[in-house]
Amino acid sequence: MGSPAGIRAADAIVVGAGPNGLAAAVILARAGLAVRVIEGAPTVGGGCRTQELTLPGFQHDVCSAVHPLAASSPFFQTIDLAALGATLRTPKVAFAHPLDGGRAAYVAGSVEETAGGLGADGPSYRRLLGPLVRDAPHTLPEILTPIGRSVPGHPLALARFGRDGVLPATRLARRFKTEEARGLLAGVAAHAMLPLSAPGTGGFGLTLTMIAHAVGWPLVEGGSARLIDALVAELTSLGGQVETGRWVRSLDSLPPARAVLLDVTPRQLAAMAGGSIPGWQGKALARFRYGPGVCKVDWALSGPVPWEAAPCREAGTVHLGGTLAEVARSEEEVNAGQHAERPYCLVAQPGVVDPTRAPAGQHTLWGYCHVPSGSDVDMSGRIEEQIERFAPGFRDLILARSVRTATDMERYNPNYVGGDINSGAGTLAQTFCRPTPRWNPYKTPLTGVYLCGASTAPGGGVHGMCGNGAARAALADLGVKTPR
Ligand SMILES: Cc1cc2nc3c(=O)[nH]c(=O)nc-3n(C[C@H](O)[C@H](O)[C@H](O)COP(=O)(O)OP(=O)(O)OC[C@H]3O[C@@H](n4cnc5c(N)ncnc54)[C@H](O)[C@@H]3O)c2cc1C
């Protein structure tokens, strides 16, 4: 296929304009390469788009909404987001976890402030999170880069994190006695999409909580798509080019380039390479495991959610599901291939910090629950039941809703295999070796071809660090000096 008019020959081609594809393109362009990004969908952004999914004037984040990972990402710190039109708005309460009877636990501000709200578990929280948050400026950049690729700059801090981080959330929760603190930990650890008895789920919860204290859990004014607009602006200012509406089915269809970076998962890499990848790494890529899916719901509301517990009304994110035992059961069921009757749900309320998302006085609400891979079950009724449980009267506010099942998710973006929003299970093995046990996780056995999406280290989320790592691997192979 020839280049469309106006598109020049490229040193590097990036397939997929998600946050990682664009991050890779920015790093390559900063190093002086002519970069061309090819995106299959009609618009750029991948899991970071904003659209009027329900009613005119209601701007919904189609996928990612809450950005602790962007806020703490070394890559995003090199982009002047505010100057490029992306303003992060940080809610007072990062995340809240309601329990029956109008109770709630929450993470807000400092470790001290949060411990103060946890009653009898305040001292345990202070002991667990205090040292981790103190070390966060050293450990977070290391957690967000491939583990083991370089000598850690702060081995003691990393070891301290690792000692607790490898534990299952259910085990870590034994440090607490109250339902509030145990529920709080379960809610944040369940982002892992694994049974809470799985090793490493404690680490998921601790990392996200550390970030909440270190930089907060911001949302983007106007919607997550503004982050993508900022990356595209940075890229085009460096001469990079972006083409949309062209799905790449085969590597042979790409114009010649010195490096090809693919913002896709191992499954699509194999298809693009003609069915299989040679050698041991090909076998390892074929064994790459995908996690459960999600069923996502967006609502247009006539007012704010009437949460019984006050902290939930100020929280950007609310974790629903009740006690640790209930959340653990929900995640257990999903990972065993069942749909939870009372699902653990993640809910984000942009209106807490961003009145621009909906007409005056009205609100958008974003939420999802985990479901078995490939599910086509509409879980909106069960999700609304959980919201209503902690916010009686919620249903009366619904003006419109948009639902995407796990199969819809994969149809929307082929990287969400079976509806897996992280493009690969976050098991401990796939945290250390993502996607395969290789020193450089971005290289493939195909010369000049790299994986740069969320199936590589450090995994899912809008942080751009997979793209950053893959671009640096490609530049090293090309013998081009890497930018700072
Ligand atoms: C419902 C949902 C909620 C989420 N919530 C959050 C959140 O709150 N915070 C957070 O940090 N993360 C969240 N995530 C995860 C986050 O969106 C992803 O981990 C992130 O977008 C991954 O970025 P990526 O660039 O690796 O891939 P993607 O964002 O998936 O982008 C890949 C791009 O490549 C394109 N593409 C794929 N194959 C081809 C092909 N063959 N040819 C051409 N183009 C192709 C796709 O169309 C897509 O645009 C959420 C995801 C979902 C789905």
XYZ file of N, CA and C and ligand atoms in Angstrom, residues 15-21 38-40 46-47 49 63-66 69 246-248 263-264 268 272 296 366 368 409 413-416 421 453-454 460-462, ligand 1:
170
model
N 1.939 1.281 15.098
C 0.577 0.864 14.782
C -0.251 0.966 16.060
N -1.253 1.840 16.053
C -2.133 2.029 17.207
C -1.831 3.326 17.930
N -2.865 4.172 18.010
C -2.689 5.488 18.655
C -3.356 5.514 20.018
N -3.088 4.486 20.839
C -3.479 4.542 22.242
C -2.421 5.336 22.993
N -2.575 5.496 24.313
C -1.581 6.260 25.079
C -0.173 5.705 24.928
N -0.031 4.378 24.840
C 1.320 3.814 24.702
C 1.882 3.994 23.305
N 1.044 3.830 22.281
C 1.515 4.040 20.923
C 1.985 5.484 20.749
N -0.162 4.793 12.704
C -1.310 4.316 11.925
C -2.347 3.745 12.892
N -3.524 4.335 12.914
C -4.581 3.925 13.839
C -5.756 3.360 13.039
N -6.289 2.229 13.517
C -7.396 1.600 12.797
C -8.725 2.321 12.972
N -7.434 5.198 21.604
C -7.565 3.876 22.219
C -8.429 3.954 23.461
N -7.881 3.511 24.581
C -8.636 3.492 25.841
C -8.690 4.837 26.531
N -10.545 7.895 25.335
C -11.373 8.757 24.492
C -12.547 9.298 25.302
N -13.457 4.841 28.096
C -12.680 3.823 28.822
C -12.098 4.472 30.075
N -10.808 4.851 30.040
C -10.186 5.362 31.270
C -10.769 6.711 31.668
N -10.889 6.890 32.989
C -11.448 8.141 33.517
C -10.577 8.724 34.625
N -9.927 7.852 35.397
C -9.224 8.296 36.605
C -7.725 8.059 36.382
N -2.169 6.942 37.413
C -0.976 6.433 36.740
C -0.374 7.484 35.816
N -7.234 3.143 9.405
C -6.536 2.107 8.623
C -6.104 0.972 9.556
N -6.863 -0.132 9.526
C -6.502 -1.298 10.333
C -5.356 -2.046 9.676
N -4.360 -2.379 10.444
C -3.213 -3.123 9.912
C -3.461 -4.613 10.191
N 1.186 -1.254 19.012
C 0.394 -1.033 20.229
C -0.757 -2.046 20.229
N -0.384 -3.320 20.198
C -1.375 -4.404 20.136
C -0.948 -5.482 21.132
N -2.684 -10.341 18.480
C -2.725 -9.653 17.183
C -1.370 -9.665 16.499
N -0.788 -10.727 12.705
C -0.126 -9.825 11.746
C 1.104 -10.476 11.122
N -19.348 -2.213 31.131
C -19.217 -0.786 31.487
C -20.547 -0.064 31.257
N -19.744 7.154 35.635
C -18.994 6.146 34.880
C -18.850 4.948 35.804
N -18.147 0.329 36.088
C -18.095 -0.997 35.478
C -17.954 -2.055 36.561
N -16.784 -4.421 24.261
C -15.482 -3.786 24.527
C -14.442 -4.261 23.518
N -12.401 -2.148 20.677
C -10.935 -2.058 20.633
C -10.380 -3.480 20.729
N -9.785 -3.991 19.646
C -9.343 -5.395 19.647
C -8.286 -5.697 20.715
N -7.675 -4.647 21.302
C -6.702 -4.888 22.376
C -7.375 -5.402 23.651
N -8.685 -5.212 23.782
C -9.391 -5.669 24.984
C -9.921 -7.076 24.726
N -9.638 -5.150 29.979
C -9.262 -3.744 29.756
C -7.770 -3.497 29.968
N 2.422 -1.978 23.646
C 1.139 -1.739 24.311
C 1.090 -2.286 25.725
N -0.091 -2.237 26.299
C -0.283 -2.588 27.710
C -0.037 -4.069 28.013
N -1.301 -2.563 32.229
C -2.437 -1.705 31.879
C -2.423 -0.356 32.573
N -3.179 0.567 31.996
C -3.309 1.903 32.575
C -2.766 2.959 31.639
N -3.188 4.187 31.879
C -2.752 5.300 31.045
C -1.528 5.922 31.707
C -13.584 0.551 30.547
C -12.148 0.885 30.809
C -11.812 1.640 31.904
C -10.478 1.959 32.153
N -10.196 2.787 33.198
C -8.933 3.225 33.363
C -8.658 4.271 34.282
O -9.574 4.836 34.894
N -7.355 4.660 34.433
C -6.340 4.100 33.704
O -5.174 4.485 33.898
N -6.590 3.114 32.810
C -7.852 2.686 32.605
N -8.134 1.761 31.644
C -7.022 1.065 30.970
C -6.403 1.914 29.876
O -7.397 2.512 29.087
C -5.512 1.045 28.998
O -4.652 0.247 29.775
C -4.681 1.926 28.076
O -5.518 2.641 27.209
C -3.703 1.087 27.299
O -3.068 1.903 26.344
P -2.426 1.265 25.036
O -1.902 2.399 24.249
O -1.529 0.175 25.426
O -3.633 0.564 24.263
P -5.034 1.086 23.786
O -5.472 2.246 24.583
O -5.898 -0.108 23.766
O -4.790 1.603 22.308
C -4.479 0.746 21.247
C -4.855 1.416 19.947
O -4.390 0.602 18.872
C -5.394 0.513 17.885
N -5.190 -0.738 17.167
C -5.239 -1.996 17.676
N -5.000 -2.894 16.723
C -4.777 -2.201 15.584
C -4.488 -2.580 14.245
N -4.382 -3.869 13.900
N -4.324 -1.607 13.300
C -4.439 -0.298 13.654
N -4.733 0.112 14.899
C -4.888 -0.829 15.857
C -6.681 0.536 18.670
O -7.771 0.952 17.860
C -6.355 1.556 19.768
O -6.666 2.865 19.375
C -9.457 1.456 31.327
C -9.798 0.714 30.200
C -11.129 0.456 29.925
C -11.502 -0.282 28.675
